Short mmCIF file of C-alpha atoms in Angstrom, two decimals:
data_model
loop_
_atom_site.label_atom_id
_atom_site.label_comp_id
_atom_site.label_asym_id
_atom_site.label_seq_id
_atom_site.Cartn_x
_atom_site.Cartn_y
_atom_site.Cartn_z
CA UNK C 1 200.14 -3.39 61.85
CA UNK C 2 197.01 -2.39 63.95
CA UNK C 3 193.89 -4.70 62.33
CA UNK C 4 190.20 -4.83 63.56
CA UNK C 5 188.15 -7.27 61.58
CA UNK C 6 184.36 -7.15 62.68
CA UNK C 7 182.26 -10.12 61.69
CA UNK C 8 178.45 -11.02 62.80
CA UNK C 9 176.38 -8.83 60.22
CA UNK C 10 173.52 -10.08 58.26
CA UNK C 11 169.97 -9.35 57.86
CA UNK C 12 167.52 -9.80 60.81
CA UNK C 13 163.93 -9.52 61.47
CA UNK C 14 162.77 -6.54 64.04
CA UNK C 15 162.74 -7.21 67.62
CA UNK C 16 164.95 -10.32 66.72
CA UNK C 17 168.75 -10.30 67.93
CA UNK C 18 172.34 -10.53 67.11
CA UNK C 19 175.66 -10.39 68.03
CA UNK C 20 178.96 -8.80 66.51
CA UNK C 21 182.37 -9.14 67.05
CA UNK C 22 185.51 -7.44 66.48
CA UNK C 23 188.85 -9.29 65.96
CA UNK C 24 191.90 -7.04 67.06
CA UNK C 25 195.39 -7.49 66.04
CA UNK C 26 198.81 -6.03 65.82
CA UNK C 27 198.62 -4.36 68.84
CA UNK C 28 198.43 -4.71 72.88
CA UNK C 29 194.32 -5.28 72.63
CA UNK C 30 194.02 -4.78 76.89
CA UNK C 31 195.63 -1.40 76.85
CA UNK C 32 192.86 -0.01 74.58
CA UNK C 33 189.19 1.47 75.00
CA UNK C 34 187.58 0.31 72.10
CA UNK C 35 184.48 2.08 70.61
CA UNK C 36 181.42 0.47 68.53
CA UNK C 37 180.56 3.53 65.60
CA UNK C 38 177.52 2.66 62.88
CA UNK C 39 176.58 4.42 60.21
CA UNK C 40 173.14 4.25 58.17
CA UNK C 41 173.20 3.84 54.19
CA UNK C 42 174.02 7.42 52.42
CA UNK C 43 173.98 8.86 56.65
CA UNK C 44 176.31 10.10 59.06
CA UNK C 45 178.47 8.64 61.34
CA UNK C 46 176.62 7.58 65.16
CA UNK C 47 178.66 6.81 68.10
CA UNK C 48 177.40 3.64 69.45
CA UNK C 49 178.99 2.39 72.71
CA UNK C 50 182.57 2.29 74.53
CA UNK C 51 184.00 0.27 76.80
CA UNK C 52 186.99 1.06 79.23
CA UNK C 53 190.88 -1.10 78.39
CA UNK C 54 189.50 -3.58 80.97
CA UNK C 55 185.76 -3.94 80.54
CA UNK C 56 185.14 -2.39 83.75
CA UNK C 57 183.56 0.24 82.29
CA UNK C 58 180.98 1.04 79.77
CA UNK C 59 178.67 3.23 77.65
CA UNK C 60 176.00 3.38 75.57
CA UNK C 61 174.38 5.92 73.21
CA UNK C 62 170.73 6.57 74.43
CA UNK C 63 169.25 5.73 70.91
CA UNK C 64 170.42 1.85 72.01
CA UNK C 65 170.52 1.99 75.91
CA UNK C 66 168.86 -0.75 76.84
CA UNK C 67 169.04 -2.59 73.85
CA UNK C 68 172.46 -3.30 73.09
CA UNK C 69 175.32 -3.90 75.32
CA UNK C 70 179.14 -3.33 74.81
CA UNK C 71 181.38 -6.38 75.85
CA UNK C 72 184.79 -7.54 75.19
CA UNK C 73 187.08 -10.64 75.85
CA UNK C 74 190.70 -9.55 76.53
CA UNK C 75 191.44 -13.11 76.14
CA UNK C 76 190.86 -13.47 72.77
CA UNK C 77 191.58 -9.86 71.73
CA UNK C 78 187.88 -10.00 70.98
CA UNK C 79 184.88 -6.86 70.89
CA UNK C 80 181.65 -7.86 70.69
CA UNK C 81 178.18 -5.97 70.89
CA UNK C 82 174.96 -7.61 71.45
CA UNK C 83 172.11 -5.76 69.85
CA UNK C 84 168.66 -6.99 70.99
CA UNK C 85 165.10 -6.06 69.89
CA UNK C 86 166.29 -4.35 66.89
CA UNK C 87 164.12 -2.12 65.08
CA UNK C 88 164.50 -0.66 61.47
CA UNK C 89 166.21 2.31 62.45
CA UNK C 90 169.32 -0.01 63.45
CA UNK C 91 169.53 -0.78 59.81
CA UNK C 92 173.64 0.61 59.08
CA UNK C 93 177.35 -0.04 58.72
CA UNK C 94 178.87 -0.70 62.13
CA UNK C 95 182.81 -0.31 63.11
CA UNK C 96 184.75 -1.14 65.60
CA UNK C 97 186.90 1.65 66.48
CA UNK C 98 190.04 2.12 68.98
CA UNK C 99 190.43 4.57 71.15
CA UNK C 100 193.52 6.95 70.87
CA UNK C 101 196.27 6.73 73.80
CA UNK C 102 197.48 10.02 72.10
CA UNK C 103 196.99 13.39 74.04
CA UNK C 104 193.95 14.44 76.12
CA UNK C 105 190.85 12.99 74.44
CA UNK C 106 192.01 9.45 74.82
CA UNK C 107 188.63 7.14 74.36
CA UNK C 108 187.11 9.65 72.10
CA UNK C 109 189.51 10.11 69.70
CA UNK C 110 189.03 6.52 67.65
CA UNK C 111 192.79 6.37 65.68
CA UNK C 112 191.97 2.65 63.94
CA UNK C 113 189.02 1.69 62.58
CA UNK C 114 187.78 -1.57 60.63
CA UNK C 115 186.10 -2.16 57.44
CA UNK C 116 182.20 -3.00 59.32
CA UNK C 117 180.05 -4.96 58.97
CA UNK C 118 176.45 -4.28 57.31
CA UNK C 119 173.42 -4.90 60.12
CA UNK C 120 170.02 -4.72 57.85
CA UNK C 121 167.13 -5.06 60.07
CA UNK C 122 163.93 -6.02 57.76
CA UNK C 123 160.90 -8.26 57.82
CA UNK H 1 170.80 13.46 70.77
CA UNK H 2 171.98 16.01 68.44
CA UNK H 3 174.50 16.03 65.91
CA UNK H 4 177.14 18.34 65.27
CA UNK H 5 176.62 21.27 62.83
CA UNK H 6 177.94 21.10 60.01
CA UNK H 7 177.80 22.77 55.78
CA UNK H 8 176.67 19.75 53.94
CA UNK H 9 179.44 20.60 50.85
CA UNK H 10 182.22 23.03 50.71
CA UNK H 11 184.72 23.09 47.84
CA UNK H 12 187.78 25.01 46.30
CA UNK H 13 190.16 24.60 43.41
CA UNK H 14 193.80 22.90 43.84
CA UNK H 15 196.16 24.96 45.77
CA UNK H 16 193.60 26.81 47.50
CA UNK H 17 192.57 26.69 51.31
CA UNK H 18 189.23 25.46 52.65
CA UNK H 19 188.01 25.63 55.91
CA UNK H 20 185.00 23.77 57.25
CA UNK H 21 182.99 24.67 60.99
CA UNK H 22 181.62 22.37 63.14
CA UNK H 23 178.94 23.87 65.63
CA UNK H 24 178.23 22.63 69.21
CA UNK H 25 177.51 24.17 72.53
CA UNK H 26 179.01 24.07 75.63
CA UNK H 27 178.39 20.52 76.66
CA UNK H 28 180.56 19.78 74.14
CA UNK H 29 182.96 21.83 71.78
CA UNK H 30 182.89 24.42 74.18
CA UNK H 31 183.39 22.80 77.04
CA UNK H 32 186.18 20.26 75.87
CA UNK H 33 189.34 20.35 74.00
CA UNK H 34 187.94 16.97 72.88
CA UNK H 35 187.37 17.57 68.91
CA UNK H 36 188.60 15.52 66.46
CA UNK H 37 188.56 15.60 62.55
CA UNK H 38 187.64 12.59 60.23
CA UNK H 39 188.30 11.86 56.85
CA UNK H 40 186.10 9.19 55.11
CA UNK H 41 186.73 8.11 51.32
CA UNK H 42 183.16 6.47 49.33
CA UNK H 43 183.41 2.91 50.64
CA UNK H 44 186.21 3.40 52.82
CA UNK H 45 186.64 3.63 57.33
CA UNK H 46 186.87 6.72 58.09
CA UNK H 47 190.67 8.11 59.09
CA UNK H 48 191.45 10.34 61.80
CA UNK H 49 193.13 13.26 60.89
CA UNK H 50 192.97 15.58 64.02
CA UNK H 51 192.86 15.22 67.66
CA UNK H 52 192.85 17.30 70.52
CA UNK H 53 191.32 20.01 68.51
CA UNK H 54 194.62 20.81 66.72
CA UNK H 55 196.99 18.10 66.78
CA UNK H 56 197.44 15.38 63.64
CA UNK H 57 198.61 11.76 64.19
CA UNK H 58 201.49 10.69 62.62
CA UNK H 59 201.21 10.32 59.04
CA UNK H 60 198.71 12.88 58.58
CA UNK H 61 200.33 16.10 55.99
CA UNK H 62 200.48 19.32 57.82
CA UNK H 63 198.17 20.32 55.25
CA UNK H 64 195.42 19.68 57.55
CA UNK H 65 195.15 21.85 60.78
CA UNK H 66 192.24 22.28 63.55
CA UNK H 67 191.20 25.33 65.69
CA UNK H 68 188.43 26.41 67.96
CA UNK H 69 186.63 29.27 69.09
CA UNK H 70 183.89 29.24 71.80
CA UNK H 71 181.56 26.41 70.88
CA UNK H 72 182.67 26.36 67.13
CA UNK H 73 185.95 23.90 65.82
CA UNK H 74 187.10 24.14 62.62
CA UNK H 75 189.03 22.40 60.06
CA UNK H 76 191.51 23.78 57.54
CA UNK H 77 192.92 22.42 54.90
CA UNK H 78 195.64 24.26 52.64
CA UNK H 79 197.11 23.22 49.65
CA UNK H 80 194.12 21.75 48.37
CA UNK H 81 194.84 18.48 46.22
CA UNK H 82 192.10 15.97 44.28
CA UNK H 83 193.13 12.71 46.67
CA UNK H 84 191.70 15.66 49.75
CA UNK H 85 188.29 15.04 47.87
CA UNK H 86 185.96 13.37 50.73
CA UNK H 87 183.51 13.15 53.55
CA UNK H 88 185.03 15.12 56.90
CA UNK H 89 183.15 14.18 59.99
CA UNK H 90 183.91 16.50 63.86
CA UNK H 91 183.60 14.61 66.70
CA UNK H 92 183.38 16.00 70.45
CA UNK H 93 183.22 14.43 73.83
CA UNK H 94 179.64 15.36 74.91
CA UNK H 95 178.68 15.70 78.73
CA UNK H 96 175.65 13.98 79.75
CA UNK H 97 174.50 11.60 82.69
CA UNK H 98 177.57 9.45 81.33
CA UNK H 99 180.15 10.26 79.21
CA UNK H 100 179.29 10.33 75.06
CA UNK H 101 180.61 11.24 71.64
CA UNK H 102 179.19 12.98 68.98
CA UNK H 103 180.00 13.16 65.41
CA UNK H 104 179.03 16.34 63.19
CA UNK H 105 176.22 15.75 60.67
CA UNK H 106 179.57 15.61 57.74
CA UNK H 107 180.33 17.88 54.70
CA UNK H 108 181.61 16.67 51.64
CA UNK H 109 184.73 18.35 50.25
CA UNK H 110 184.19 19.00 46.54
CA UNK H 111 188.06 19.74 44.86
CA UNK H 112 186.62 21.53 41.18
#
């Protein structure tokens, strides 16, 4: 069965960095966008970034453009996001998310999701 | 960028029919049959329950059925039962310089 397992969470001062990763299983990981999604204590759900089946292409939110960067490693059925100069705001529950290969709205349609993992950015 | 609009709450009584809007414009609902319907549980990932506006992934009851009109989705959900109790969250391909998503702001589904 389909499995993402992200990993990398902690607490971190601001303007400090950190990287998180996604671990993917049960299914063909390089036919897949995959999609980072966070979501602040008691808040909504923000889309974060996506990046195409082959990591030629990717995008970013404006509220982190700049700051964090979408990445993946089709060798080790691995997503990863590195989030740089992170500010309070960041503070939230981030998934890893796959994009649907069902109907029309492909990427943005996210079908599996994983458990997150809690980013608290504090001094 | 904005969210969504959403009702914070909506609710019903078993065996009755909700139905919960989800406001955009035409960079996004309107402009895309892109909308998609997300259940979240307290402590849980949320679940996708509609795509392509109207169309459920396997798995997902028949209960639960999606519409749009203009720049407005919506979510319906017959039958209502307790387990339907939850956090529903649209979602629309935005255009922009580059592609986005955006989710709806959520409404929690109260079953009395």
């Amino acid at each position: 069965q389909v499995q993402l397992v992200e990993s990398g969470g902690g607490v971190v001062q601001p303007e400090r960095s950190l990287r998180l990763s996604c671990a993917a299983s049960g299914f063909s990981f390089n036919d897949y966008a995959m999609n980072w999604v966070r979501q602040a204590p008691g808040k909504g759900l923000e889309w974060v970034a996506v990046i195409s089946y082959d990591g030629t292409n990717n995008y970013h939110a404006d509220s982190v453009k700049g700051r964090f960067t979408i990445s993946r490693d089709n060798s080790k059925n691995t997503l990863y996001l590195q989030m740089n100069s992170l500010r309070a705001e960041d503070t939230a529950l981030y998934y890893c998310a796959r994009g649907s290969d069902q109907g029309s709205s492909g990427w943005t349609a996210l079908d599996y999701w994983g458990q997150g993992t809690l980013v608290t950015v504090s001094s | 960028q904005s969210a969504l609009t959403q009702p914070a709450s909506v609710s019903g009584s078993p065996g009755q029919s909700i139905t919960i809007s989800c406001t955009g414009t035409s960079s996004d609902v309107g402009g895309y049959n892109y909308v998609s319907w997300y259940q979240q549980h307290p402590g849980k990932a949320p679940k996708l329950m509609i795509y392509d506006v109207s169309n459920r992934p396997p798995g997902v009851s028949n209960r639960f059925s999606g519409s749009k009109s203009g720049n407005t989705a919506s979510l319906t959900i017959s039958g209502l039962q307790a387990e339907d109790e939850a956090d529903y969250y649209c979602s629309s391909k935005r255009s922009s310089t580059t592609p986005h998503v955006v989710f709806g702001g959520g409404t929690k589904l109260t079953v009395l």
